[in-house]
XYZ file of C-alpha atoms in Angstrom:
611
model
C 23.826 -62.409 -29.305
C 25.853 -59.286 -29.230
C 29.827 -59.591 -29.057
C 31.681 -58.245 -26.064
C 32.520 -54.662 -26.203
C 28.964 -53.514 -27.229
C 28.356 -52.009 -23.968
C 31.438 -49.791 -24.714
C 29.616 -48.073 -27.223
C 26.566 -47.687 -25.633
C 27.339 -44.095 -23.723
C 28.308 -42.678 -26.917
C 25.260 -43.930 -28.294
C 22.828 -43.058 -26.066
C 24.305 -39.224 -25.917
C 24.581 -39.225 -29.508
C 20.735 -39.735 -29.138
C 19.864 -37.548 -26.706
C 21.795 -34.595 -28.983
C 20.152 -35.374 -31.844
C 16.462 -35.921 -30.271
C 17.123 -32.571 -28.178
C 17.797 -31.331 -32.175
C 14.630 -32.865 -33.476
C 16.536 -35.354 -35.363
C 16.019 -39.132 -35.567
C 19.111 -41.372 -34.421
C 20.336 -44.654 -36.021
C 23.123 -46.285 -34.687
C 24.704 -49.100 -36.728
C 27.152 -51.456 -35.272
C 29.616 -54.790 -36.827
C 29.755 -57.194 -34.885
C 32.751 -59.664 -34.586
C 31.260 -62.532 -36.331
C 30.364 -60.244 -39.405
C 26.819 -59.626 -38.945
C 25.348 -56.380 -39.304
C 22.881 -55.211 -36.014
C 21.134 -52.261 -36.077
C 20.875 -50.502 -32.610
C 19.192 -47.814 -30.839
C 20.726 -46.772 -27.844
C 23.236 -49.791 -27.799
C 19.800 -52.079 -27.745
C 19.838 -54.800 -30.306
C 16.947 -54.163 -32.395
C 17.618 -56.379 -35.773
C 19.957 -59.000 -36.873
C 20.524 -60.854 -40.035
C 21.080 -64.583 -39.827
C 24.467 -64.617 -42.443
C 22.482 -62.195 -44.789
C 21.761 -58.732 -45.513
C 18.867 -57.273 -43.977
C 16.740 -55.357 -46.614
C 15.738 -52.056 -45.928
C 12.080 -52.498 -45.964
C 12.850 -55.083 -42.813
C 15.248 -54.343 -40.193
C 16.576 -51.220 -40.704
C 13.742 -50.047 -41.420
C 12.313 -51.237 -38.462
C 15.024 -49.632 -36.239
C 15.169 -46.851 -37.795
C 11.132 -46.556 -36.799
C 11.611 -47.121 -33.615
C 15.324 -44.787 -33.703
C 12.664 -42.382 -34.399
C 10.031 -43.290 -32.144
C 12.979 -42.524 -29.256
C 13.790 -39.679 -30.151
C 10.598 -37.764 -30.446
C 10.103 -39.095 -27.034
C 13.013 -37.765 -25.326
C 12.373 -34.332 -27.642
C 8.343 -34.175 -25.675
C 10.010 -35.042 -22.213
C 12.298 -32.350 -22.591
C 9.990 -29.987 -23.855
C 9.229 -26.722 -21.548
C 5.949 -25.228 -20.674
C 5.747 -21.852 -21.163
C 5.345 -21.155 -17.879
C 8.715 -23.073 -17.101
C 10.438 -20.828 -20.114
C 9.141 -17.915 -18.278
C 10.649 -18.563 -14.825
C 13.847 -19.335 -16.385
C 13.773 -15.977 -18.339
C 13.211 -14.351 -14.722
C 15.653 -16.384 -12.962
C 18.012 -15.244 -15.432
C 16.995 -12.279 -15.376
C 17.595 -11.976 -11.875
C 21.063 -13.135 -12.317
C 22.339 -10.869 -14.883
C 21.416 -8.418 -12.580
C 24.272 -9.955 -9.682
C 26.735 -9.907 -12.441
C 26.605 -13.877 -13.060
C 26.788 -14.052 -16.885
C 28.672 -17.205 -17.315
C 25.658 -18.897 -15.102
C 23.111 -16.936 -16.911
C 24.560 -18.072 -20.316
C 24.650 -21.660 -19.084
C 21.144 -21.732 -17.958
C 19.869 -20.755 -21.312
C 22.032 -22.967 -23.319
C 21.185 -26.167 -21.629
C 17.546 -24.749 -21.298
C 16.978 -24.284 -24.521
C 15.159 -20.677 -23.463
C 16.412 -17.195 -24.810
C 16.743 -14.721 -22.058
C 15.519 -11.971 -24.677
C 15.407 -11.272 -28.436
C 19.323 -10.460 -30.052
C 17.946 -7.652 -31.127
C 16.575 -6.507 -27.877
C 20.083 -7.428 -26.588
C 21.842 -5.108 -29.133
C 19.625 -2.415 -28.541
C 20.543 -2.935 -24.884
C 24.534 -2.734 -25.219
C 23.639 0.184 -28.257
C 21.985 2.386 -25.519
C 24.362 1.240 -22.562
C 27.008 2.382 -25.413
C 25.026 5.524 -26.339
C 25.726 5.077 -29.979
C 22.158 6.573 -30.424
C 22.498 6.012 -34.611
C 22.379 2.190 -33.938
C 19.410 2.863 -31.234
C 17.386 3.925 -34.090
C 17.943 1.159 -36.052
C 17.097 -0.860 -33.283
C 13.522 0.648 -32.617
C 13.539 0.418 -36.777
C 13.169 -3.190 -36.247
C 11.026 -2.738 -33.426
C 8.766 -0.633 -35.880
C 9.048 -3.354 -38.370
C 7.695 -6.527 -36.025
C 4.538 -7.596 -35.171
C 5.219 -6.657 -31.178
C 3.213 -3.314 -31.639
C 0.472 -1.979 -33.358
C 0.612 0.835 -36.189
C -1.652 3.461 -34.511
C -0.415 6.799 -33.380
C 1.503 9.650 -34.659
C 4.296 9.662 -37.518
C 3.162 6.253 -38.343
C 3.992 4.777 -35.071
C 2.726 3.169 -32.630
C 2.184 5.123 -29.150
C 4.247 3.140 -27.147
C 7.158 3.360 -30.078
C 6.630 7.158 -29.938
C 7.269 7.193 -26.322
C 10.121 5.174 -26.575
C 11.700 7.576 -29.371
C 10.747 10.758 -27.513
C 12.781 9.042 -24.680
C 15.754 8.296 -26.192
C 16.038 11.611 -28.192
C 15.637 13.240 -24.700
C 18.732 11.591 -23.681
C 20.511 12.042 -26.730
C 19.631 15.787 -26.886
C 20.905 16.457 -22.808
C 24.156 14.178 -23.288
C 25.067 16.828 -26.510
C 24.234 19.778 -24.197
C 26.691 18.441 -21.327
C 29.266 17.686 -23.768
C 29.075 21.560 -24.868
C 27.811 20.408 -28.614
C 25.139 22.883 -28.766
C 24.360 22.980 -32.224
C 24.218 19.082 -32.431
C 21.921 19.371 -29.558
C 19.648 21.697 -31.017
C 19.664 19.657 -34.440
C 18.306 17.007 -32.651
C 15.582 19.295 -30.359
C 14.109 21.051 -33.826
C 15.113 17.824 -36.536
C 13.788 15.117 -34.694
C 12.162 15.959 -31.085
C 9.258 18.619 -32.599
C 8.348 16.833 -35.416
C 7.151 13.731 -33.110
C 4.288 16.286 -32.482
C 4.446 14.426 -28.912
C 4.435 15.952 -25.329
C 5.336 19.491 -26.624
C 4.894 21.030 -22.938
C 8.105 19.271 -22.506
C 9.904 20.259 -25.475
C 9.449 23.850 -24.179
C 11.043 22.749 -20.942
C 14.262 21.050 -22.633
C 14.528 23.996 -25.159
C 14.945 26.032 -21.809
C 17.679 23.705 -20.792
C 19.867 25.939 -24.074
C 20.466 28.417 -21.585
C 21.894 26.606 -18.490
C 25.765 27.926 -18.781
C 27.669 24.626 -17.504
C 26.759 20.837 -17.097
C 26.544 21.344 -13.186
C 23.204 23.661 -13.972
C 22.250 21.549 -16.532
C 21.662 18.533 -14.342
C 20.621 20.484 -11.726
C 17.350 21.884 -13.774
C 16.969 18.738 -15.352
C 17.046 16.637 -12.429
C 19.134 14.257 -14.376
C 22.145 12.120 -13.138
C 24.369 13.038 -16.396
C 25.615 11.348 -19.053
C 26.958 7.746 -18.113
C 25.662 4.679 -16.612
C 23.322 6.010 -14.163
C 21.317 7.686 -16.366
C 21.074 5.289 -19.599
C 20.381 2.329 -16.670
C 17.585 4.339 -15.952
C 16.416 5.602 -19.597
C 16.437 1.435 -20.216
C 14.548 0.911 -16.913
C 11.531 3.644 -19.086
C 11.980 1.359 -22.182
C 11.563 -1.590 -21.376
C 8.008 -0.589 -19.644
C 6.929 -0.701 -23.202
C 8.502 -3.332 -24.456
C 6.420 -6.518 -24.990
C 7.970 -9.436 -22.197
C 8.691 -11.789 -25.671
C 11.178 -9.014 -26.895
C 12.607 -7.636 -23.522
C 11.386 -8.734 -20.018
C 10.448 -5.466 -17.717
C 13.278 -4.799 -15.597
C 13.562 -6.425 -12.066
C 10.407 -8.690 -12.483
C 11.423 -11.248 -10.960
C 11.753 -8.725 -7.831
C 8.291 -7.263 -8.834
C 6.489 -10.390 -8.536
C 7.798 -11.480 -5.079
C 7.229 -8.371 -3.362
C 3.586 -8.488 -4.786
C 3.962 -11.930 -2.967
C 4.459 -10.585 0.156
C 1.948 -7.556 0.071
C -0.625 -10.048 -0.603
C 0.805 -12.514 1.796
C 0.638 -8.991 4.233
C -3.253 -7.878 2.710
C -4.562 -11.468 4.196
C -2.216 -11.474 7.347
C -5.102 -10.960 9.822
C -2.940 -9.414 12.346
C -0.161 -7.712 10.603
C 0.468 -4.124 12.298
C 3.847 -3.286 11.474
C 5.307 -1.082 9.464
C 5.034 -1.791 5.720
C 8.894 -2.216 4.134
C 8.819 -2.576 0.393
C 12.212 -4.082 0.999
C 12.252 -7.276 -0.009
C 15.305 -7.590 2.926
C 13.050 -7.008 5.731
C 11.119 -11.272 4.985
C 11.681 -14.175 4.334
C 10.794 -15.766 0.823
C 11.365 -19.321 2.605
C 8.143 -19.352 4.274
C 4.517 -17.635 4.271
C 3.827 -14.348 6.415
C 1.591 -15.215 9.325
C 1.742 -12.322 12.133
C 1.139 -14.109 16.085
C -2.188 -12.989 17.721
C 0.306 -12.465 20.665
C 1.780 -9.231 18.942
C -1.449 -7.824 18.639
C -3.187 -5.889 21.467
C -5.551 -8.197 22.519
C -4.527 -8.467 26.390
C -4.502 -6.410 29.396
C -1.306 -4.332 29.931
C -2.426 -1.853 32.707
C -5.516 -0.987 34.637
C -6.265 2.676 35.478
C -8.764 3.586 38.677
C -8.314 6.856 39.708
C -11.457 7.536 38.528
C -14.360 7.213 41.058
C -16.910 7.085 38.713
C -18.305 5.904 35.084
C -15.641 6.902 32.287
C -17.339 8.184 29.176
C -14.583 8.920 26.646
C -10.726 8.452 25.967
C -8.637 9.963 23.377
C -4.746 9.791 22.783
C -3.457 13.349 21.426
C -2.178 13.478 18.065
C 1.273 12.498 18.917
C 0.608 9.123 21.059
C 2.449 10.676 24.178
C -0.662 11.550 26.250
C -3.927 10.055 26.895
C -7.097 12.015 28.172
C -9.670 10.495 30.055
C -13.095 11.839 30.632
C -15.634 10.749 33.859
C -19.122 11.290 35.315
C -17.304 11.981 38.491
C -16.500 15.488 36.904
C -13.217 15.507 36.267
C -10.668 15.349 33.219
C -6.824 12.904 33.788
C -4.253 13.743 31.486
C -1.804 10.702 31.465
C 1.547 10.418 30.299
C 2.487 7.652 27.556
C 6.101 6.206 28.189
C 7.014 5.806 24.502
C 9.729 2.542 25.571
C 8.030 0.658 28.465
C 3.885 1.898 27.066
C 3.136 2.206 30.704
C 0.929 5.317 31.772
C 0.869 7.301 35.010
C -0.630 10.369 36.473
C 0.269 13.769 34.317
C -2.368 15.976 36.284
C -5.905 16.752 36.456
C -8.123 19.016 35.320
C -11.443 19.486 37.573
C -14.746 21.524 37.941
C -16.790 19.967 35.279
C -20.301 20.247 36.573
C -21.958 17.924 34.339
C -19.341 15.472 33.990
C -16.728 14.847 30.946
C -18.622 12.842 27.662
C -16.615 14.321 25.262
C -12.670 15.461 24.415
C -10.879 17.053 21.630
C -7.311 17.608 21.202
C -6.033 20.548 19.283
C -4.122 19.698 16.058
C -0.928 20.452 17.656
C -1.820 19.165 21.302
C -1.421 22.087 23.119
C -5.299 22.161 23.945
C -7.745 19.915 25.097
C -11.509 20.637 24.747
C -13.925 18.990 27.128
C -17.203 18.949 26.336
C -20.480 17.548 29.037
C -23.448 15.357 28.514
C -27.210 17.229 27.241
C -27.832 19.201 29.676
C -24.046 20.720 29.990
C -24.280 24.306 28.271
C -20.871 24.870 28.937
C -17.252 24.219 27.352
C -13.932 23.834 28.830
C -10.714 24.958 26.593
C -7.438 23.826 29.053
C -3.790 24.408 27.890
C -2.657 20.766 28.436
C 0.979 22.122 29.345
C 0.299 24.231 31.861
C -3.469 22.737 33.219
C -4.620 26.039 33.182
C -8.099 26.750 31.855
C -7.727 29.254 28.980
C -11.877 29.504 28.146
C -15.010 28.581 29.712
C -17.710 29.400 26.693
C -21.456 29.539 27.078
C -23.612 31.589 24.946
C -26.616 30.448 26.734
C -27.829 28.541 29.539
C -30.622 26.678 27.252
C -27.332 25.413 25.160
C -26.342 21.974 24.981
C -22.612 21.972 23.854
C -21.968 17.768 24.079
C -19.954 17.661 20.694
C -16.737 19.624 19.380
C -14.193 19.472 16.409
C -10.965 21.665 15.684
C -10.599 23.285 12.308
C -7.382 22.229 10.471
C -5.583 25.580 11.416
C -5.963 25.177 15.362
C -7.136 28.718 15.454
C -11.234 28.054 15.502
C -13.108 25.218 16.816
C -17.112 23.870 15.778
C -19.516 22.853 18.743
C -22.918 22.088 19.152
C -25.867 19.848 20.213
C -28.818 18.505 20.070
C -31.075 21.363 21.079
C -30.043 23.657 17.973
C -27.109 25.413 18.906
C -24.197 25.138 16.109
C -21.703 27.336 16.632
C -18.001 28.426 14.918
C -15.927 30.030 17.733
C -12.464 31.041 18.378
C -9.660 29.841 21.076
C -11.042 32.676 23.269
C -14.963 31.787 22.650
C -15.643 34.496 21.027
C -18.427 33.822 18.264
C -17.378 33.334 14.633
C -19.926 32.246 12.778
C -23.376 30.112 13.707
C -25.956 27.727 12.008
C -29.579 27.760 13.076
C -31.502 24.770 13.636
C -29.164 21.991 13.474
C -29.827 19.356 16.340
C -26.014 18.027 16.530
C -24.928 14.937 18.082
C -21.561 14.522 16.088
C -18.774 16.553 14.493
C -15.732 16.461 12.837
C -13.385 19.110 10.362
C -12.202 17.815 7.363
C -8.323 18.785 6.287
C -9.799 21.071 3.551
C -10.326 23.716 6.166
C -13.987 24.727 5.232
C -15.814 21.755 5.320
C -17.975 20.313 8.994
C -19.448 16.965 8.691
C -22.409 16.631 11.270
C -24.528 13.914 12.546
C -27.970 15.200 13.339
C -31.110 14.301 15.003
C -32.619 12.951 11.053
C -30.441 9.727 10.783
C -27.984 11.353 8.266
C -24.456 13.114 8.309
C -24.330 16.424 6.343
C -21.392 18.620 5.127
C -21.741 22.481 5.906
C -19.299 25.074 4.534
C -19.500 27.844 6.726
C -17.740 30.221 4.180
C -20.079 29.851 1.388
C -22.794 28.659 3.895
C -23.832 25.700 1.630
C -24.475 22.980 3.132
C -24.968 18.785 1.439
C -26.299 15.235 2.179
C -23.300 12.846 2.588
C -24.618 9.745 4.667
C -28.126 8.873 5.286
C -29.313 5.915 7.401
C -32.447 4.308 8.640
C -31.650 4.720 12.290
C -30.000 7.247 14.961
C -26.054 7.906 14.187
C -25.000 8.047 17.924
C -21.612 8.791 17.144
C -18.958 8.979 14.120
C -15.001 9.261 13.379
C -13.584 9.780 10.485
C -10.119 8.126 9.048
C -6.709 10.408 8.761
C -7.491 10.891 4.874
C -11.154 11.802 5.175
C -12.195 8.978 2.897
C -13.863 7.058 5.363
C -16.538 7.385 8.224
C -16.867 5.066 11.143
C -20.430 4.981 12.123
C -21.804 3.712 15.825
C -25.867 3.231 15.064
C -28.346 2.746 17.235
C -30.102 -1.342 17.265
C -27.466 -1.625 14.061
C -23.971 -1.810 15.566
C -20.714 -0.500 13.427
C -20.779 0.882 10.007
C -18.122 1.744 7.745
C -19.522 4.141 4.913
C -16.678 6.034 1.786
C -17.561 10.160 2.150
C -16.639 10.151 -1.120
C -18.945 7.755 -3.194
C -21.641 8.062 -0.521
C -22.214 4.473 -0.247
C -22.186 2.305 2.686
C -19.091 -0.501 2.371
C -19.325 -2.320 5.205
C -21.822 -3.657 8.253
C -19.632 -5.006 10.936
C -20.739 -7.811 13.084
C -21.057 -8.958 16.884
C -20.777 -5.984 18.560
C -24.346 -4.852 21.086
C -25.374 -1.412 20.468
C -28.457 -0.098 21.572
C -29.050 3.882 22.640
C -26.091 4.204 24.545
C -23.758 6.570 22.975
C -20.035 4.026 22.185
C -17.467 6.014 20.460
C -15.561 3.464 17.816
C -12.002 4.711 16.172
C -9.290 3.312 13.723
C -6.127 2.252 14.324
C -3.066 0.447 13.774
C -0.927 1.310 10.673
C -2.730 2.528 7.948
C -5.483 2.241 9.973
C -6.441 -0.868 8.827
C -8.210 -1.830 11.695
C -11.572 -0.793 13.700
C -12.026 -1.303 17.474
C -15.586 -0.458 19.593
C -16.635 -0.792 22.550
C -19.951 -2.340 23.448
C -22.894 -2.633 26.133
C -21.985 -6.492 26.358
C -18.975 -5.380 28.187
C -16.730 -6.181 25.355
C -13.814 -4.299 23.080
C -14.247 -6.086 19.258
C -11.493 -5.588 16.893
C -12.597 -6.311 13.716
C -9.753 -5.716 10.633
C -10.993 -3.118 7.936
C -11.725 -5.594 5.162
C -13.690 -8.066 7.138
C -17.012 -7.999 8.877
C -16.479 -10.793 11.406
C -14.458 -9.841 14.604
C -10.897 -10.912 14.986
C -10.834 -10.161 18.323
C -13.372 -9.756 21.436
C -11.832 -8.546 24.689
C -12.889 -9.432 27.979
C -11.829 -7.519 31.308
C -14.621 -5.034 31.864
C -17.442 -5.460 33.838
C -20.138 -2.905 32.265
C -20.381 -1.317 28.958
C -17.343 0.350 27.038
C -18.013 3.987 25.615
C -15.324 4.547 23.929
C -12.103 2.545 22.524
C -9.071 4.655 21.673
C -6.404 3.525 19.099
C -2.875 5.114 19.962
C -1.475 6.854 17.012
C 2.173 6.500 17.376
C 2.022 3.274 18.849
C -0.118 0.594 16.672
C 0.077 -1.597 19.370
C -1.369 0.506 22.271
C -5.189 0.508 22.828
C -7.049 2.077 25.681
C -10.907 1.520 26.630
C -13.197 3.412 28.807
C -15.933 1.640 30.891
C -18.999 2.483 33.342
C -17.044 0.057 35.570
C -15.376 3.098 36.809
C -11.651 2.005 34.819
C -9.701 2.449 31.532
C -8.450 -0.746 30.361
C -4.816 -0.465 28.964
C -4.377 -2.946 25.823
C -1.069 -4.406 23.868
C 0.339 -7.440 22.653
C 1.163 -10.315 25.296
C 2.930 -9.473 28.219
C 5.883 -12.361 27.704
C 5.878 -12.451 24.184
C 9.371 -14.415 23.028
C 11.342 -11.716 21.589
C 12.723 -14.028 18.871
C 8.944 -14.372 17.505
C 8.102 -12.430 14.689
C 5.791 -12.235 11.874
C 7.060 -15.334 9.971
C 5.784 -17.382 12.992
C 2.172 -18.691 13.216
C 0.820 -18.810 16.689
C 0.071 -21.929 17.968
């Protein structure tokens, strides 16, 4: 039995344990008792007593010692980190330091057991914060010397050492020339810059910075923030890029890793058609990013019917604030877009298309609006939108069949053709620029280089013609009719509506088709399809089944099908300026306005999962 007052020492025991296991060390606690007998404890536990005599060492302290031992290599595993617990607290650190908390970043790693960085790393820190640039090279000396880089490169070092040097001279050599020390500045530009043998094209630019006659030019030319804080914050930012994590962790990572979080959390977001903000400010890290269906423009907002007949084609202009509507009942409705409330109304209309309006083109800057007719229409309509006066009426020939048009870049020249031959480059007054013989057109569209007309013809393909050079190339070829294209704002991709096949998504620029997207009913009827949303990451098509699908870029399977109209859709457009503003034409005579739910709860955003 164990005298009273045992437990006292127990505590001490037990943390005198912990220390020492925490140290690797093995703890034996001895203890007298009051009747003279000598116990051996291990965290205040009787573990051995003699019975009036010594207890040898091969029996019962051994035996506590053993099991002293045994305790203490247990509480040494249970406290052990996993790496990947040492590298959160690194970055949680990290991340502190940053908000000024030393005295809680200290703590953390001292009862831890982690080191935020190397002590060297940390003096080559405070030496370039400092700029005592003599000690820097000592520093990167002992970077040299590890095993944290390789040995290949230049001047015996490795590449990412050589950048680092080349860095740190750089600022060395512009803080001299601010502080007037010329000479010490060009020491350093022929001594120790040139004979890196690295990036010479920019030792010619700082030798030019000799001649700047005060430090206001200086920084100026340099675009550098000066010598201080500012600048050696950012030299460090450079450095640490190529510094392995186990020496120096790359700055802000902590930062980096949750906004890749939330891009990703954003890439999978189905329905996420905001604005992209970097900003880690602008969500919450407390839950996942879902967007709401309901903020997406999947319902009804406003139903147009001044037209008296089938509408073939819709197109916002350039800027979102007008829409132009096209009809088999001959005439062309320019609406206006109320950029607050997204209602439209009546702007004016233009009339005395024979054939009927199947096609529409808005000038780059939106001061025009091209209407084009079905086959047999050999004629072509150029209106000033502003003033709804009709600036050209072009026909080279009454056996033309003009049903397609693009604007050049420039808004001085236009493209048009069709299917019976006619391919034609014209100016804003018709005249005749420059022609192509023998191409059956039924689609076209200017790329932003200026030279370049990509045009679906009557063989299943899309080709590029140059009309300067008058080359022309293969870019798309498919196995059935290509009844109509679009192409995205960077002239990557190509939207493809195909005949029996439905929607197609092919890259202009590898030639390869990327995507076949599903649901939608095409047969012969021309259906226009368009991106939309921001960064267009999102395609929309009408359909002969009476339906709008939405289906988002990455995915083949529609998000969305959207009911309303009673006959086929030709042609869905995507506004612009507003991501959340669709409109959809229909042989039912109307043009469907789309948005996001009508009573949508103001307080919902895109942290908020729709039930």
């Amino acid at each position: 039995m164990q005298a009273n007052g045992a437990g006292q020492g127990q505590e001490s025991s037990e943390l005198s344990c912990i220390n020492s296991a925490q140290n690797g060390e093995s703890s034996t606690a001895t203890g007298t008792h009051s009747n003279g007998l000598i116990s051996s404890t291990d965290n205040g536990n009787n573990v051995g007593t003699s019975n009036g005599s010594s207890t040898g060492p091969s029996s019962g302290t051994l035996t506590a010692s053993t099991a002293s031992g045994s305790e203490a290599s247990s509480l040494k595993k249970k406290k052990r980190l996993s790496q990947a617990d040492e590298d959160v607290i690194r970055l949680i650190g990290q991340h502190l330091r940053g908000l000024g908390l030393n005295q809680t970043v200290d703590l953390l790693m001292q009862e831890s057991g982690c080191r935020l960085e190397h002590p060297s790393a940390t003096k080559f820190r405070n030496h370039v914060m400092e700029g005592e640039w003599e000690k820097v090279g000592l520093g990167l000396l002992w970077l040299h010397k590890s095993k944290h880089f390789d040995r290949r490169g230049v001047s015996g070092l490795s590449w990412d050492l050589l950048r680092m040097k080349f860095l740190l001279l750089q600022q060395k050599y512009l803080e001299y020339l601010e502080d007037g020390k010329v000479l010490e500045a060009l020491q350093v530009l022929r001594g120790e810059l040139t004979p890196l043998k690295y990036n010479t094209d920019r030792i010619h630019v700082l030798s030019g910075y000799l001649m700047c006659s005060h430090a206001e030019d200086l920084r100026a030319k340099a675009e550098w923030e000066g010598k201080g804080t500012a600048s050696r914050c950012r030299l460090l930012d450079k450095l640490q890029t190529y510094l392995p994590p186990s020496v120096m962790l790359p700055p802000r990572r902590l930062q980096t890793l949750l906004r890749q979080a939330v891009e990703l959390q954003r890439d999978r977001c189905l329905y996420h058609n905001t604005k992209l903000d970097s900003s880690l400010d602008s969500v919450s890290l407390l839950i996942d990013h879902v967007c709401s269906r309901k903020q997406f423009p999947c319902y009804t907002h406003q139903i147009l019917t001044e037209h008296c007949n089938e509408v073939w084609f819709c197109k916002f202009s350039n800027d979102g604030t007008k829409l132009a509507t096209g009809s088999k009942d001959t005439t062309v409705i320019i609406w206006q877009v109320d950029l607050e409330s997204h209602q439209l109304k009546l702007l004016r209309t233009l009339e005395g298309h024979a054939y009927g309006v199947s096609y529409l083109a808005w000038s780059p800057d939106d001061t025009y609006l091209i209407a084009c007719g079905p086959d047999d229409c050999s004629e072509l309509w150029l209106w000033n939108v502003q003033t709804g006066e009709l600036r050209t009426k072009m026909s080279q020939s009454h056996e033309d069949s003009l049903t397609s048009v693009a604007w050049n870049p420039d808004g001085k020249r236009f493209v048009t053709g069709g299917q019976r031959g006619q391919f034609y480059q014209c100016d804003l007054d018709g005249n005749l620029l420059d022609s192509w013989e023998g191409v059956r057109v039924q689609c076209l569209w200017c790329l932003s280089d200026g030279r370049t007309v990509l045009a679906s013809d009557t063989h299943q393909r899309i080709r590029g013609y140059n009309f300067e050079d008058l080359t022309d190339r293969n870019i798309v070829q498919e196995d059935h009719p290509i009844m109509s294209f679009t192409v995205s704002k960077n002239g990557r991709l190509a939207l493809l509506n195909v005949a029996t096949q439905g929607v197609h998504l092919w890259d202009l620029q590898d030639r390869v088709l990327v995507r076949k997207y599903q649901g939608v009913t095409q047969g012969f009827y021309t259906i226009h399809s368009c991106f939309g949303g921001h960064n267009e990451d999102f395609i929309a098509s009408g359909s002969e089944d009476h339906k709008v699908y939405i289906w988002h870029r990455r995915g083949e399977l529609p998000i969305a099908e959207l009911t309303g109209h009673t006959r086929t859709i030709n042609c869905v457009s995507w506004n612009p300026a507003i991501p959340g503003l669709m409109a959809s034409a229909s042989d039912d005579g109307t043009v469907r306005i789309w948005g996001p739910a009508p009573f949508l709860d103001s307080q919902e955003n895109c942290s908020k999962m729709d039930s």
